[in-house]
PDB file of C-alpha atoms in Angstrom:
ATOM      1  CA  UNK B   1      64.222 171.469-116.367  1.00 48.00           C
ATOM      2  CA  UNK B   2      62.330 173.462-114.030  1.00 53.00           C
ATOM      3  CA  UNK B   3      63.681 171.379-111.150  1.00 55.00           C
ATOM      4  CA  UNK B   4      67.216 171.783-112.194  1.00 55.00           C
ATOM      5  CA  UNK B   5      66.775 175.464-112.296  1.00 56.00           C
ATOM      6  CA  UNK B   6      65.246 175.515-108.746  1.00 57.00           C
ATOM      7  CA  UNK B   7      68.235 173.261-107.471  1.00 57.00           C
ATOM      8  CA  UNK B   8      70.725 175.827-109.002  1.00 59.00           C
ATOM      9  CA  UNK B   9      69.039 178.564-107.595  1.00 57.00           C
ATOM     10  CA  UNK B  10      68.809 176.927-104.006  1.00 57.00           C
ATOM     11  CA  UNK B  11      72.513 176.034-104.262  1.00 56.00           C
ATOM     12  CA  UNK B  12      73.434 179.891-104.768  1.00 58.00           C
ATOM     13  CA  UNK B  13      71.020 180.777-101.979  1.00 56.00           C
ATOM     14  CA  UNK B  14      72.745 178.407 -99.570  1.00 55.00           C
ATOM     15  CA  UNK B  15      76.123 178.983-100.669  1.00 56.00           C
ATOM     16  CA  UNK B  16      78.051 177.609 -97.854  1.00 57.00           C
ATOM     17  CA  UNK B  17      75.913 174.499 -97.483  1.00 63.00           C
ATOM     18  CA  UNK B  18      75.314 172.564-100.569  1.00 61.00           C
ATOM     19  CA  UNK B  19      74.255 169.531 -98.665  1.00 62.00           C
ATOM     20  CA  UNK B  20      71.271 171.483 -97.125  1.00 63.00           C
ATOM     21  CA  UNK B  21      70.211 172.952-100.495  1.00 63.00           C
ATOM     22  CA  UNK B  22      70.231 169.465-101.900  1.00 62.00           C
ATOM     23  CA  UNK B  23      68.187 167.983 -99.263  1.00 63.00           C
ATOM     24  CA  UNK B  24      65.548 170.976 -99.485  1.00 62.00           C
ATOM     25  CA  UNK B  25      65.449 170.068-103.334  1.00 63.00           C
ATOM     26  CA  UNK B  26      65.089 166.446-102.853  1.00 64.00           C
ATOM     27  CA  UNK B  27      62.301 166.934-100.273  1.00 61.00           C
ATOM     28  CA  UNK B  28      60.460 169.240-102.482  1.00 60.00           C
ATOM     29  CA  UNK B  29      60.911 167.166-105.581  1.00 62.00           C
ATOM     30  CA  UNK B  30      59.498 164.138-104.010  1.00 64.00           C
ATOM     31  CA  UNK B  31      56.606 166.179-102.440  1.00 56.00           C
ATOM     32  CA  UNK B  32      55.550 167.665-105.691  1.00 57.00           C
ATOM     33  CA  UNK B  33      56.117 164.511-107.530  1.00 56.00           C
ATOM     34  CA  UNK B  34      53.704 162.735-105.099  1.00 55.00           C
ATOM     35  CA  UNK B  35      51.089 165.516-105.482  1.00 49.00           C
ATOM     36  CA  UNK B  36      51.216 165.472-109.218  1.00 52.00           C
ATOM     37  CA  UNK B  37      51.030 161.324-109.149  1.00 48.00           C
ATOM     38  CA  UNK B  38      47.923 161.864-106.961  1.00 51.00           C
ATOM     39  CA  UNK B  39      46.352 164.311-109.060  1.00 49.00           C
ATOM     40  CA  UNK B  40      46.855 161.969-112.290  1.00 49.00           C
ATOM     41  CA  UNK B  41      45.544 159.236-110.403  1.00 50.00           C
ATOM     42  CA  UNK B  42      42.290 161.371-109.344  1.00 51.00           C
ATOM     43  CA  UNK B  43      41.923 162.548-113.110  1.00 49.00           C
ATOM     44  CA  UNK B  44      42.713 159.327-114.953  1.00 48.00           C
ATOM     45  CA  UNK B  45      41.016 156.841-112.564  1.00 47.00           C
ATOM     46  CA  UNK B  46      38.207 159.006-110.995  1.00 46.00           C
ATOM     47  CA  UNK B  47      35.769 156.511-111.035  1.00 49.00           C
ATOM     48  CA  UNK B  48      37.713 153.729-109.341  1.00 50.00           C
ATOM     49  CA  UNK B  49      39.500 156.065-106.810  1.00 44.00           C
ATOM     50  CA  UNK B  50      35.999 157.537-106.023  1.00 48.00           C
ATOM     51  CA  UNK B  51      34.624 153.991-105.157  1.00 47.00           C
ATOM     52  CA  UNK B  52      37.809 153.465-102.826  1.00 45.00           C
ATOM     53  CA  UNK B  53      37.318 156.765-101.086  1.00 44.00           C
ATOM     54  CA  UNK B  54      33.314 156.278-100.477  1.00 43.00           C
ATOM     55  CA  UNK B  55      33.914 152.649 -99.445  1.00 46.00           C
ATOM     56  CA  UNK B  56      36.392 153.245 -96.912  1.00 53.00           C
ATOM     57  CA  UNK B  57      36.125 154.653 -93.380  1.00 58.00           C
ATOM     58  CA  UNK B  58      38.660 156.545 -91.382  1.00 73.00           C
ATOM     59  CA  UNK B  59      39.440 154.462 -88.143  1.00 81.00           C
ATOM     60  CA  UNK B  60      42.646 153.860 -86.699  1.00 84.00           C
ATOM     61  CA  UNK B  61      43.774 150.455 -87.727  1.00 88.00           C
ATOM     62  CA  UNK B  62      45.557 149.607 -84.428  1.00 90.00           C
ATOM     63  CA  UNK B  63      44.596 150.510 -80.770  1.00 90.00           C
ATOM     64  CA  UNK B  64      46.634 153.541 -79.703  1.00 90.00           C
ATOM     65  CA  UNK B  65      47.721 151.725 -76.525  1.00 90.00           C
ATOM     66  CA  UNK B  66      48.013 148.235 -76.952  1.00 91.00           C
ATOM     67  CA  UNK B  67      48.461 147.941 -80.586  1.00 90.00           C
ATOM     68  CA  UNK B  68      45.798 145.286 -81.148  1.00 92.00           C
ATOM     69  CA  UNK B  69      44.146 145.360 -84.795  1.00 92.00           C
ATOM     70  CA  UNK B  70      40.722 147.010 -84.486  1.00 90.00           C
ATOM     71  CA  UNK B  71      40.361 148.517 -88.007  1.00 87.00           C
ATOM     72  CA  UNK B  72      38.547 145.381 -89.209  1.00 90.00           C
ATOM     73  CA  UNK B  73      36.013 145.449 -86.474  1.00 90.00           C
ATOM     74  CA  UNK B  74      34.222 148.649 -87.188  1.00 88.00           C
ATOM     75  CA  UNK B  75      31.780 147.600 -89.772  1.00 89.00           C
ATOM     76  CA  UNK B  76      30.919 144.371 -87.581  1.00 91.00           C
ATOM     77  CA  UNK B  77      30.417 146.836 -84.709  1.00 90.00           C
ATOM     78  CA  UNK B  78      28.041 148.915 -86.621  1.00 89.00           C
ATOM     79  CA  UNK B  79      26.309 145.810 -87.845  1.00 92.00           C
ATOM     80  CA  UNK B  80      25.856 144.518 -84.236  1.00 93.00           C
ATOM     81  CA  UNK B  81      24.499 147.882 -83.168  1.00 92.00           C
ATOM     82  CA  UNK B  82      22.016 147.989 -86.045  1.00 93.00           C
ATOM     83  CA  UNK B  83      20.823 144.492 -84.871  1.00 93.00           C
ATOM     84  CA  UNK B  84      19.994 146.354 -81.568  1.00 91.00           C
ATOM     85  CA  UNK B  85      22.963 144.939 -79.501  1.00 91.00           C
ATOM     86  CA  UNK B  86      24.016 147.179 -76.588  1.00 92.00           C
ATOM     87  CA  UNK B  87      27.594 148.747 -77.010  1.00 91.00           C
ATOM     88  CA  UNK B  88      28.913 146.476 -74.377  1.00 92.00           C
ATOM     89  CA  UNK B  89      27.439 143.476 -75.720  1.00 94.00           C
ATOM     90  CA  UNK B  90      28.682 144.306 -79.414  1.00 93.00           C
ATOM     91  CA  UNK B  91      32.086 144.840 -78.057  1.00 93.00           C
ATOM     92  CA  UNK B  92      32.250 141.627 -76.322  1.00 94.00           C
ATOM     93  CA  UNK B  93      30.993 139.673 -79.353  1.00 94.00           C
ATOM     94  CA  UNK B  94      33.765 141.237 -81.189  1.00 93.00           C
ATOM     95  CA  UNK B  95      36.250 139.891 -78.820  1.00 93.00           C
ATOM     96  CA  UNK B  96      37.322 143.325 -77.339  1.00 92.00           C
ATOM     97  CA  UNK B  97      38.072 142.744 -73.812  1.00 92.00           C
ATOM     98  CA  UNK B  98      40.565 145.677 -72.978  1.00 93.00           C
ATOM     99  CA  UNK B  99      39.157 148.883 -72.233  1.00 91.00           C
ATOM    100  CA  UNK B 100      41.697 150.527 -74.369  1.00 92.00           C
ATOM    101  CA  UNK B 101      40.524 148.808 -77.513  1.00 91.00           C
ATOM    102  CA  UNK B 102      37.045 149.253 -76.449  1.00 92.00           C
ATOM    103  CA  UNK B 103      37.658 152.920 -76.177  1.00 91.00           C
ATOM    104  CA  UNK B 104      39.034 153.142 -79.796  1.00 89.00           C
ATOM    105  CA  UNK B 105      35.443 152.036 -81.171  1.00 88.00           C
ATOM    106  CA  UNK B 106      33.264 153.701 -78.527  1.00 88.00           C
ATOM    107  CA  UNK B 107      34.980 157.154 -78.987  1.00 87.00           C
ATOM    108  CA  UNK B 108      35.398 156.915 -82.659  1.00 84.00           C
ATOM    109  CA  UNK B 109      33.329 159.863 -84.640  1.00 81.00           C
ATOM    110  CA  UNK B 110      32.763 158.772 -88.297  1.00 75.00           C
ATOM    111  CA  UNK B 111      33.118 161.904 -90.231  1.00 76.00           C
ATOM    112  CA  UNK B 112      34.214 160.893 -93.421  1.00 73.00           C
ATOM    113  CA  UNK B 113      31.001 161.461 -95.228  1.00 71.00           C
ATOM    114  CA  UNK B 114      31.024 165.202 -93.881  1.00 75.00           C
ATOM    115  CA  UNK B 115      34.655 165.553 -95.086  1.00 73.00           C
ATOM    116  CA  UNK B 116      33.914 164.137 -98.458  1.00 72.00           C
ATOM    117  CA  UNK B 117      31.627 167.168 -99.103  1.00 74.00           C
ATOM    118  CA  UNK B 118      34.681 169.240 -99.244  1.00 76.00           C
ATOM    119  CA  UNK B 119      36.942 167.041-101.212  1.00 65.00           C
ATOM    120  CA  UNK B 120      38.370 168.090-104.509  1.00 66.00           C
ATOM    121  CA  UNK B 121      37.094 164.745-106.002  1.00 57.00           C
ATOM    122  CA  UNK B 122      33.549 166.060-105.430  1.00 48.00           C
ATOM    123  CA  UNK B 123      34.303 169.078-107.589  1.00 55.00           C
ATOM    124  CA  UNK B 124      35.717 166.843-110.388  1.00 55.00           C
ATOM    125  CA  UNK B 125      32.739 164.787-110.530  1.00 58.00           C
ATOM    126  CA  UNK B 126      30.370 167.591-110.502  1.00 55.00           C
ATOM    127  CA  UNK B 127      31.835 169.305-113.674  1.00 53.00           C
TER     128      UNK B 127
END
């Protein structure tokens, strides 16, 4: 009902352009529906969603330049570095020959743990 009232308000606001007001309404409706759906997922399934957020890393899935899949190589790369491989040897062992793909792993800074300190999910589990 609130959405319908908002659409009527927007159609009066854009009297001469009903299509523009409908597109704006559709955009806002979809955006807020996704926000509500995401919030419901966080509240109802916070334990499973929490496991997903903590397990994942934020690294690009593909190389920005050539498009080769590199997202699946991050954990292997970290494992090789823990096994005291040099960066170059680890990248060679993973089969990354192009310098654009090598740059994606060498230049990546894993900030997900620091960003999760400010996530709303942390506040939900703390209360």
